[in-house]
XYZ file of N, CA and C in Angstrom:
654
model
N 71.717 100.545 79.947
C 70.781 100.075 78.930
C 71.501 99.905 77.596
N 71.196 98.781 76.790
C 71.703 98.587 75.736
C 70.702 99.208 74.671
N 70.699 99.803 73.494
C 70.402 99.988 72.472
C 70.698 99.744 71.250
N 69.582 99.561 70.454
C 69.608 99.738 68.611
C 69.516 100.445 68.629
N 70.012 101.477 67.252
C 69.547 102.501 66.613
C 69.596 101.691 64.868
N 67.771 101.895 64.567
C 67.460 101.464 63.392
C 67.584 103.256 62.688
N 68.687 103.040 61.371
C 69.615 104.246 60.664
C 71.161 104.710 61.457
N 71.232 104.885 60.271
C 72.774 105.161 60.432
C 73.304 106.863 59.721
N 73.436 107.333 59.941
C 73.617 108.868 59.038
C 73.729 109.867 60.208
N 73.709 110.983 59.787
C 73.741 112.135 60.741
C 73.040 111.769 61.884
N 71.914 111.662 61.874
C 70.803 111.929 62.834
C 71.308 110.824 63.647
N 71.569 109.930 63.637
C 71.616 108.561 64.141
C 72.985 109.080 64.968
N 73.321 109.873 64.588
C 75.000 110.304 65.227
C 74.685 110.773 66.259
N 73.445 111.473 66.098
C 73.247 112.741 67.290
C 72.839 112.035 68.258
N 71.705 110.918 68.264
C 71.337 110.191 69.247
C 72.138 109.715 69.649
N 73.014 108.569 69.076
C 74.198 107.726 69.514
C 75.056 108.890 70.763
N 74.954 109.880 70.247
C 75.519 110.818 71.207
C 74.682 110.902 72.765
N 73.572 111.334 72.068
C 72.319 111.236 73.267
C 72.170 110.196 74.420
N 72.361 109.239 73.485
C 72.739 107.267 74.670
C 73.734 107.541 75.864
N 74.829 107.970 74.945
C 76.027 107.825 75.809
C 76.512 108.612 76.914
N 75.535 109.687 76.506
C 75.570 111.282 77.622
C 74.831 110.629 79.589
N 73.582 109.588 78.555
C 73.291 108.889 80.187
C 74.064 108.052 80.689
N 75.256 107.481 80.023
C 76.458 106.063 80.494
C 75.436 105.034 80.031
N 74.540 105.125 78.781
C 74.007 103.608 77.907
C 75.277 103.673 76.814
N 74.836 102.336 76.045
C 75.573 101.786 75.071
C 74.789 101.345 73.830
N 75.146 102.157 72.859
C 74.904 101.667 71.540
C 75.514 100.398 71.094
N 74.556 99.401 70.514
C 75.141 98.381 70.783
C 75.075 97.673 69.169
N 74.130 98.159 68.127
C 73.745 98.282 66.808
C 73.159 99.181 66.188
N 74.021 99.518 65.247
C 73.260 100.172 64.011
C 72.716 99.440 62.972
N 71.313 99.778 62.566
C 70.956 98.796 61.355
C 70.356 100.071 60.535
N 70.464 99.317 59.392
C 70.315 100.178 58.193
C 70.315 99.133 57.062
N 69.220 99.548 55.942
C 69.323 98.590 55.301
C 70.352 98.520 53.558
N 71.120 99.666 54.137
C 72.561 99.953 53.308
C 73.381 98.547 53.989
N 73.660 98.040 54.554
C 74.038 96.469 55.052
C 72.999 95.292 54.344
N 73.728 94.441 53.986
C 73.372 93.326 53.122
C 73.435 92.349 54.641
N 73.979 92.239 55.481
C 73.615 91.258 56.106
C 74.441 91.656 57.658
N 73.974 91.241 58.558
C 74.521 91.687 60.067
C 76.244 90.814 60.343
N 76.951 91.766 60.892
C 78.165 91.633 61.381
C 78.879 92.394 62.734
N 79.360 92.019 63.253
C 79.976 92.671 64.371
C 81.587 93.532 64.416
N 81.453 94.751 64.529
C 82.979 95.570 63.982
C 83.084 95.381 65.106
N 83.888 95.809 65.960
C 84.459 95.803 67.639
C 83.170 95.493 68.504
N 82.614 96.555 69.357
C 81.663 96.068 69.943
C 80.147 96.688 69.396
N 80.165 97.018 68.380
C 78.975 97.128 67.905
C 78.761 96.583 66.563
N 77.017 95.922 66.514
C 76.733 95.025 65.153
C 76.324 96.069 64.390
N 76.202 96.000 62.756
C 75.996 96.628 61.487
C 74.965 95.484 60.728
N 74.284 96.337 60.516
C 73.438 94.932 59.581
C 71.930 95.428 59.225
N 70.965 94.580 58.427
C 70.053 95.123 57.731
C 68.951 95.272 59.198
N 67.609 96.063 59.071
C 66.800 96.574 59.943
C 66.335 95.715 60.153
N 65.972 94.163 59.467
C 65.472 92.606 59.777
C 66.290 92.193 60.995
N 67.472 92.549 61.445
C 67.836 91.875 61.835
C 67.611 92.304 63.506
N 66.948 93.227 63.553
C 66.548 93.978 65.009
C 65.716 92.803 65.712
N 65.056 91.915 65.280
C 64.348 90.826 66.314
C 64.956 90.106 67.053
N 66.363 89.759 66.317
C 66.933 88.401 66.516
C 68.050 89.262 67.841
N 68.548 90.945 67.254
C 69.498 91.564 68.518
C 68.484 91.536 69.565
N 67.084 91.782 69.701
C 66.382 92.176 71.208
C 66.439 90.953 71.391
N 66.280 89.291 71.310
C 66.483 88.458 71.709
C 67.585 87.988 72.626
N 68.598 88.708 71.469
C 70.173 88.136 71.756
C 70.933 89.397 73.115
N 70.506 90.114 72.694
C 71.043 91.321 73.535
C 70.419 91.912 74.891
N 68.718 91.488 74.672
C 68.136 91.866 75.629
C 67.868 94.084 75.519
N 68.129 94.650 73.752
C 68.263 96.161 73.919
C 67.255 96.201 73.710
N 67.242 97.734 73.619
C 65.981 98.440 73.611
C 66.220 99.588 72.059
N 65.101 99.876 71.717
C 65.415 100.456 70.015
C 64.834 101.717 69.910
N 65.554 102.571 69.015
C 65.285 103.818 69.031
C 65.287 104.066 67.519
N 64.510 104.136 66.728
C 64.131 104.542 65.132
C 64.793 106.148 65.195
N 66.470 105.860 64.369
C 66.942 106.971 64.488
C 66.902 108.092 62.868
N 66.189 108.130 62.398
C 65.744 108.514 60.900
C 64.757 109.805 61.422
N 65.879 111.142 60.234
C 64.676 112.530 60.952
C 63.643 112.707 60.438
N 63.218 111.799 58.889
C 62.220 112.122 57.908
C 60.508 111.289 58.933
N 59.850 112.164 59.709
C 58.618 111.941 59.989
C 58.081 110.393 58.989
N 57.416 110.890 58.089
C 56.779 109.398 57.362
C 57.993 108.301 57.054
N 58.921 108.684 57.253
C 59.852 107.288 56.979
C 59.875 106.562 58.371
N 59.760 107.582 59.457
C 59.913 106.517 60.719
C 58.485 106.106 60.924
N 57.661 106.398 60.658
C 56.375 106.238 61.353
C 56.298 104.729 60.004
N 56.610 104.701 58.732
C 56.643 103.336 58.249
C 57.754 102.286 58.629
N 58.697 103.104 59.327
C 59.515 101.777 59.542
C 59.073 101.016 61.050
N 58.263 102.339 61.958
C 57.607 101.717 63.445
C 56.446 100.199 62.598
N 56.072 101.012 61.455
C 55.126 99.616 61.085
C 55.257 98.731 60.503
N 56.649 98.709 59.668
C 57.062 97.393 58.995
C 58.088 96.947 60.542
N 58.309 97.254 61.124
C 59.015 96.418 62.119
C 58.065 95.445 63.598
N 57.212 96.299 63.745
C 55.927 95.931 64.272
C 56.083 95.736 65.871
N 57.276 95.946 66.111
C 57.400 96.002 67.844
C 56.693 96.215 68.912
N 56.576 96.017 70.079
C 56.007 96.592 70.619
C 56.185 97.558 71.696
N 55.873 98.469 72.118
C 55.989 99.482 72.808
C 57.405 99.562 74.078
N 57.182 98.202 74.777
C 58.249 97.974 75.487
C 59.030 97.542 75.017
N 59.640 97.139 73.835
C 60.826 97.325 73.103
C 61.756 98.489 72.493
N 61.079 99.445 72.494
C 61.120 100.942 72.388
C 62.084 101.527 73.687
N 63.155 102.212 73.799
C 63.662 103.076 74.592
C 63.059 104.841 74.249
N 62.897 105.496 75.012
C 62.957 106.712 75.483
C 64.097 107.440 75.838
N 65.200 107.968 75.127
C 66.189 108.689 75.345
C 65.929 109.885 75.952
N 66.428 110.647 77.016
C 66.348 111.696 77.296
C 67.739 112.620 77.604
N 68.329 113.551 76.968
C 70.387 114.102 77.310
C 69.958 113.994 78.667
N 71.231 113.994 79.140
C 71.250 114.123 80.562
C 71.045 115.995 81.162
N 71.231 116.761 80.062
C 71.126 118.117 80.034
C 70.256 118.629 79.621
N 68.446 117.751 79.497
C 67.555 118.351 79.131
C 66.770 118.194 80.707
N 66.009 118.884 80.278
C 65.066 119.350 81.681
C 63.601 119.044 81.165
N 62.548 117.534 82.061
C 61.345 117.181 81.866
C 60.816 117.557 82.891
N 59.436 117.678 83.151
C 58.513 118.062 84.305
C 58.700 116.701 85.219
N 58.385 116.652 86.275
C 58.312 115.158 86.281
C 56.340 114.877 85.852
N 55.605 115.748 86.008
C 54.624 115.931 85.311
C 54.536 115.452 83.658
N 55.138 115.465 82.900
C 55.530 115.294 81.372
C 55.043 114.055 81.236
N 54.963 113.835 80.005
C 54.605 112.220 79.765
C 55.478 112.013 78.012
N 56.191 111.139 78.313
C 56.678 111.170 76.720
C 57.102 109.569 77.154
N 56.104 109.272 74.720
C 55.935 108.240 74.872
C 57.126 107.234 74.226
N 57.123 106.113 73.821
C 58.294 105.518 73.823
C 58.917 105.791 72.332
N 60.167 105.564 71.760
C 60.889 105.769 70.915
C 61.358 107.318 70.834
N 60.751 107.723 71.521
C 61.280 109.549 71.689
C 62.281 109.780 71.930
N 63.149 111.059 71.742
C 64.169 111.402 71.573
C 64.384 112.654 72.141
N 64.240 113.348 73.318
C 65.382 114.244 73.818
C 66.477 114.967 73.729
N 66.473 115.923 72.932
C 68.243 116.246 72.958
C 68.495 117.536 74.035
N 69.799 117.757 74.058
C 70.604 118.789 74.948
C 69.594 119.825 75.056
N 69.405 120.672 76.290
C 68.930 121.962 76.445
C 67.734 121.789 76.163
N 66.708 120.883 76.239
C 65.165 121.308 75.931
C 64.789 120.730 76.955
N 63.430 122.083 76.970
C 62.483 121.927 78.349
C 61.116 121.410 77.893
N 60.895 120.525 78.965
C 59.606 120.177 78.505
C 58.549 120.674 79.965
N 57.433 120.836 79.686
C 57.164 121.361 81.207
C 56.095 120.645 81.666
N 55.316 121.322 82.423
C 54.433 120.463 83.155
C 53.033 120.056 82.539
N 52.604 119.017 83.048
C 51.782 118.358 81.720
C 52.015 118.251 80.601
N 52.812 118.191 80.130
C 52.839 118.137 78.402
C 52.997 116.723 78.481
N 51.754 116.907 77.315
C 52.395 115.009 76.557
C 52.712 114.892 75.110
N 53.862 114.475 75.011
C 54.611 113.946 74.251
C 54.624 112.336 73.513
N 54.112 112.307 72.368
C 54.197 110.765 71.984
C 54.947 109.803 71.489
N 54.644 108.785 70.723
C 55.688 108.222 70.358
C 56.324 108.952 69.207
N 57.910 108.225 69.307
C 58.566 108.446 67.988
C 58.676 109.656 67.701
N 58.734 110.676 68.709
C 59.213 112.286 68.362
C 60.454 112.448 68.604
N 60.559 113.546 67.924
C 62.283 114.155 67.983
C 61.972 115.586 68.304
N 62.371 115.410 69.748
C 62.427 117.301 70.236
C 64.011 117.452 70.185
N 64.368 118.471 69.366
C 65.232 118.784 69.170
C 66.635 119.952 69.913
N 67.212 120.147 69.478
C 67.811 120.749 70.559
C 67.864 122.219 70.852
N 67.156 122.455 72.448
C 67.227 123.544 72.999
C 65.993 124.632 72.790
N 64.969 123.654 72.723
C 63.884 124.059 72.173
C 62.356 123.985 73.626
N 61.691 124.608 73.637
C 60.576 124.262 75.014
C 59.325 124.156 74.339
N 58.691 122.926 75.231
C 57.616 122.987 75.470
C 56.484 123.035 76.353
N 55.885 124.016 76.452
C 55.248 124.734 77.600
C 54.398 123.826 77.985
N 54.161 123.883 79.297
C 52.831 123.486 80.195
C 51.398 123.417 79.248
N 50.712 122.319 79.651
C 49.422 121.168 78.702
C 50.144 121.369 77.241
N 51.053 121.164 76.530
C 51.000 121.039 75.272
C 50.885 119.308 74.926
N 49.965 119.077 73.679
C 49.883 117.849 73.276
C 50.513 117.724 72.456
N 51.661 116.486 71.899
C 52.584 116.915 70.761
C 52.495 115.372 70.384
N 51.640 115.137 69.159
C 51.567 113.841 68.201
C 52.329 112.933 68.177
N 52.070 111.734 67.687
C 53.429 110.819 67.503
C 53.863 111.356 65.798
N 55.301 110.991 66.104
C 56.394 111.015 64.578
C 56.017 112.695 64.661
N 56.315 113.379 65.611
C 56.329 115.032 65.313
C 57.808 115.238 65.376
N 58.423 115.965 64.651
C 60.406 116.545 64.891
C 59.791 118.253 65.264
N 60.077 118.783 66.016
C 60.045 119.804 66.886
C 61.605 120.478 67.102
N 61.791 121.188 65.701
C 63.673 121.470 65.168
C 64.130 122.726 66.461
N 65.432 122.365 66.320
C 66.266 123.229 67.649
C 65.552 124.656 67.243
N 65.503 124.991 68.327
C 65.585 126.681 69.017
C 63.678 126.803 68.823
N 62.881 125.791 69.134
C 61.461 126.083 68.725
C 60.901 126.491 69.842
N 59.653 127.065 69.710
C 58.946 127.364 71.434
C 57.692 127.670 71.000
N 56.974 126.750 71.965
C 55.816 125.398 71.985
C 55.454 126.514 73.387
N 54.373 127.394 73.130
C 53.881 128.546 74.423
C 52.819 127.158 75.437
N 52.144 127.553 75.712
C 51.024 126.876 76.824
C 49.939 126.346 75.891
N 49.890 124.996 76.204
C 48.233 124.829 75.292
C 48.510 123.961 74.312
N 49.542 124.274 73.501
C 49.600 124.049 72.286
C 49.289 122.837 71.575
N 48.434 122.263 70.638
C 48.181 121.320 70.355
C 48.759 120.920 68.864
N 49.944 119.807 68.866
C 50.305 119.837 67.769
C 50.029 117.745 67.536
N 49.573 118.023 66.117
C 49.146 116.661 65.291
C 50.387 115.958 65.127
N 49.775 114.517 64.872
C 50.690 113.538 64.411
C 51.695 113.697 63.235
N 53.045 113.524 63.110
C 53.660 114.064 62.006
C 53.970 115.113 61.629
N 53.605 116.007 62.505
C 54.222 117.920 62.110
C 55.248 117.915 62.491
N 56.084 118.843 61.541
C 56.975 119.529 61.550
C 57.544 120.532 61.643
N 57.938 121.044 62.372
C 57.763 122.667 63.713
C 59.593 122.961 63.542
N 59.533 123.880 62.267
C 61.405 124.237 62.101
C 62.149 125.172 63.374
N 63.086 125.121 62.963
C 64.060 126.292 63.409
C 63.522 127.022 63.964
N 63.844 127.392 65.128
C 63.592 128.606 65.890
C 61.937 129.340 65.800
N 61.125 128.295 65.181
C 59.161 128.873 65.024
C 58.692 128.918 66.288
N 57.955 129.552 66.270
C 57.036 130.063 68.028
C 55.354 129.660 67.516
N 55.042 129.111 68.208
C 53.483 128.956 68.336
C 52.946 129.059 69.579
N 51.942 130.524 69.561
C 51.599 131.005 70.424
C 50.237 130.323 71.558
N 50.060 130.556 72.636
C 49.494 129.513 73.476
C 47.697 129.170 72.987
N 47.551 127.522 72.870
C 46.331 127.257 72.909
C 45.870 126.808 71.308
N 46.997 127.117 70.396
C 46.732 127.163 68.815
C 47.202 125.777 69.002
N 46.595 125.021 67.526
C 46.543 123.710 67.329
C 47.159 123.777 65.631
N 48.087 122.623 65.017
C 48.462 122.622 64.358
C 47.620 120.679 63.602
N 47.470 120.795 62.758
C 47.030 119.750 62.054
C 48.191 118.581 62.097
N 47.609 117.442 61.932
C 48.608 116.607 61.175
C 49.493 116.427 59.900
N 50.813 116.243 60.225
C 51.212 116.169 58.990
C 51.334 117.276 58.104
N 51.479 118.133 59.005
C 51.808 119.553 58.107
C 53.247 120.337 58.593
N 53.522 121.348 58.256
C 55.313 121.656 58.463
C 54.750 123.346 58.415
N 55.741 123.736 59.750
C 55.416 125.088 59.491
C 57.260 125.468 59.526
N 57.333 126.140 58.829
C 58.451 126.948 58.338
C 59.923 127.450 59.198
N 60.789 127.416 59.351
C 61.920 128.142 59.992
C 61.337 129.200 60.671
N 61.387 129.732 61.860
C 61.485 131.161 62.365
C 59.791 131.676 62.050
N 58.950 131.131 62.008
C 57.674 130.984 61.795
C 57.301 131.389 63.330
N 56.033 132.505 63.244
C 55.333 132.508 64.058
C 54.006 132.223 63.968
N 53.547 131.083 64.719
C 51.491 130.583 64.320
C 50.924 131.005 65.324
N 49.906 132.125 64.695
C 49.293 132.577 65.383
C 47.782 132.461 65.249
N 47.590 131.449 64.660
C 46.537 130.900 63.889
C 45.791 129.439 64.405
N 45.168 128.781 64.026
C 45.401 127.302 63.712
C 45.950 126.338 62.530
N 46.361 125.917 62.953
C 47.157 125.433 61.269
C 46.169 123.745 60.583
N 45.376 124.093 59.500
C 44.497 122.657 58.875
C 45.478 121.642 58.873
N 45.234 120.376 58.366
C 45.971 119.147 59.124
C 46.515 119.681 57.306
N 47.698 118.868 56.784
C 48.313 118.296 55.755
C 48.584 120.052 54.904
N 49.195 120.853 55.797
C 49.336 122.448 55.229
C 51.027 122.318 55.694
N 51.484 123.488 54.640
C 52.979 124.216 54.903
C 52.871 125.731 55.436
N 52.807 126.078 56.068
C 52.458 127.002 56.806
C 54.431 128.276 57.045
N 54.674 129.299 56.466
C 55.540 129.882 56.725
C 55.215 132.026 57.195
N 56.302 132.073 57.701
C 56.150 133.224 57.606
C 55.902 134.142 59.100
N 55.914 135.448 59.381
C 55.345 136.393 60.626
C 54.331 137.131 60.523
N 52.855 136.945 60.330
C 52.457 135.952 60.901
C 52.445 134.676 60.195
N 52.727 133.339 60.462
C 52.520 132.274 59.792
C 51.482 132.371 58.750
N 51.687 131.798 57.676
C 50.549 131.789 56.649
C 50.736 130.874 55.634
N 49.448 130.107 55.637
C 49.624 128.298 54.779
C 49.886 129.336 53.336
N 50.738 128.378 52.635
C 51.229 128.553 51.641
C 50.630 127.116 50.652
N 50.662 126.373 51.255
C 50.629 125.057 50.387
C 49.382 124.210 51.209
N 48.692 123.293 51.018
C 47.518 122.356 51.372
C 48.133 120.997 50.696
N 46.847 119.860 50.998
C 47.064 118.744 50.627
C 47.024 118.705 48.976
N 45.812 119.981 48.613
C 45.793 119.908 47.376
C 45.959 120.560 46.686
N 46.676 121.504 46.874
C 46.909 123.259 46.199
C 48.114 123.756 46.615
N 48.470 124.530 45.875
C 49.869 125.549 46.417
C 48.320 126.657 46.775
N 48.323 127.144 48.015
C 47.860 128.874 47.984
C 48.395 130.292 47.349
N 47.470 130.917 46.519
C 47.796 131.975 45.696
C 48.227 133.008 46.764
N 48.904 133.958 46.506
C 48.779 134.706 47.234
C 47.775 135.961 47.709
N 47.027 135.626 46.766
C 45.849 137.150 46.440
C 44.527 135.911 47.693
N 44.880 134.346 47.549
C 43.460 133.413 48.537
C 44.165 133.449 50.088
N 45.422 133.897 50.105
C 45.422 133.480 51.530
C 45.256 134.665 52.186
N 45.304 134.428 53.779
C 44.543 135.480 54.925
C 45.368 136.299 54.552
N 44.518 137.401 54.897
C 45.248 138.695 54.658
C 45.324 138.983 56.578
């Protein structure tokens, strides 16, 4: 399989890595740090416009390689693709149910389990070496950071952000668009558009407030 990767930077490294672990080929990077598309050896460089004219020409498939949640979920909509233009990366060293369902532009890395039933949507980044347990629902544009663990149940919203090594315990639901903390345990439910840190997890921040510490759960 041939691929784009729309970004170029770290993250884009890791995938490019991810491609090649199955024997695919990165075949462009676009980024719109390029003023206009060119070809270095065998891969093109060039602005993110120019992704219509490579699936034409190339026949690839594209993977929105950018870790910032709302930046990819606006670039899935200024580019406007459609679904089967989208690749699904998976390492060759991660482990899916064949039960699993993960949807297109997703991203896979080394050592993560995904298990049975879980669905997975578009444009996520499960990160590396991280599980997610049996029925978990996991949003589109969610990053799910290395060493995380996603128990049974778990229902996480569109756009969350689930750090380092955090545990969320089985059946709890996390809002959209909210971020729970490094090494975080939720033992709670988490409201949609909250920062949530801590053992036990505890929102710190909302859509419209920092939380005092004397208002939050005791």
């Amino acid at each position: 399989m041939k691929v784009i990767l729309i970004g170029d930077s770290g993250h884009a490294r890791v995938i490019a890595d991810n491609v090649t672990s199955n024997g695919d080929t990165v075949i462009a990077r676009l980024d719109d740090k390029y003023s206009e598309l060119e070809k270095r050896g065998e891969c093109f460089y060039g602005p993110s416009s120019s992704v219509h004219e490579l699936i034409r020409q190339e026949q690839a498939k594209v993977v929105i390689a950018i870790g910032a949640n709302a930046v990819r979920q606006k670039i899935a909509s200024k580019l406007n693709l459609s679904e089967d233009n989208y690749a699904t990366i998976i390492h060759k060293e991660a482990i899916v149910s064949p039960s699993a369902e993960l949807g297109p532009g997703t991203v896979v890395m080394p050592g993560v389990i995904v298990n049975a039933a879980a669905k997975v949507g578009s444009h996520v980044i499960l990160n590396t070496r991280l599980v997610i347990e049996h029925d978990c629902v996991i949003g589109d544009y969610a990053h799910v950071s290395p060493g995380a663990m996603i128990t049974g149940g778990v229902l996480v919203g569109d756009g969350v952000h689930i750090g380092a090594g955090a545990t969320v315990i089985p059946t709890k639901s996390i809002g959209a668009w909210s971020t729970i903390g490094a090494g975080s345990v939720v033992i709670d439910d988490i409201e949609e558009h909250s920062t949530a840190v801590g053992v036990p997890a505890r929102i710190i921040k909302t859509a419209d407030q920092t939380v005092s510490t004397a208002n939050r759960k005791a």
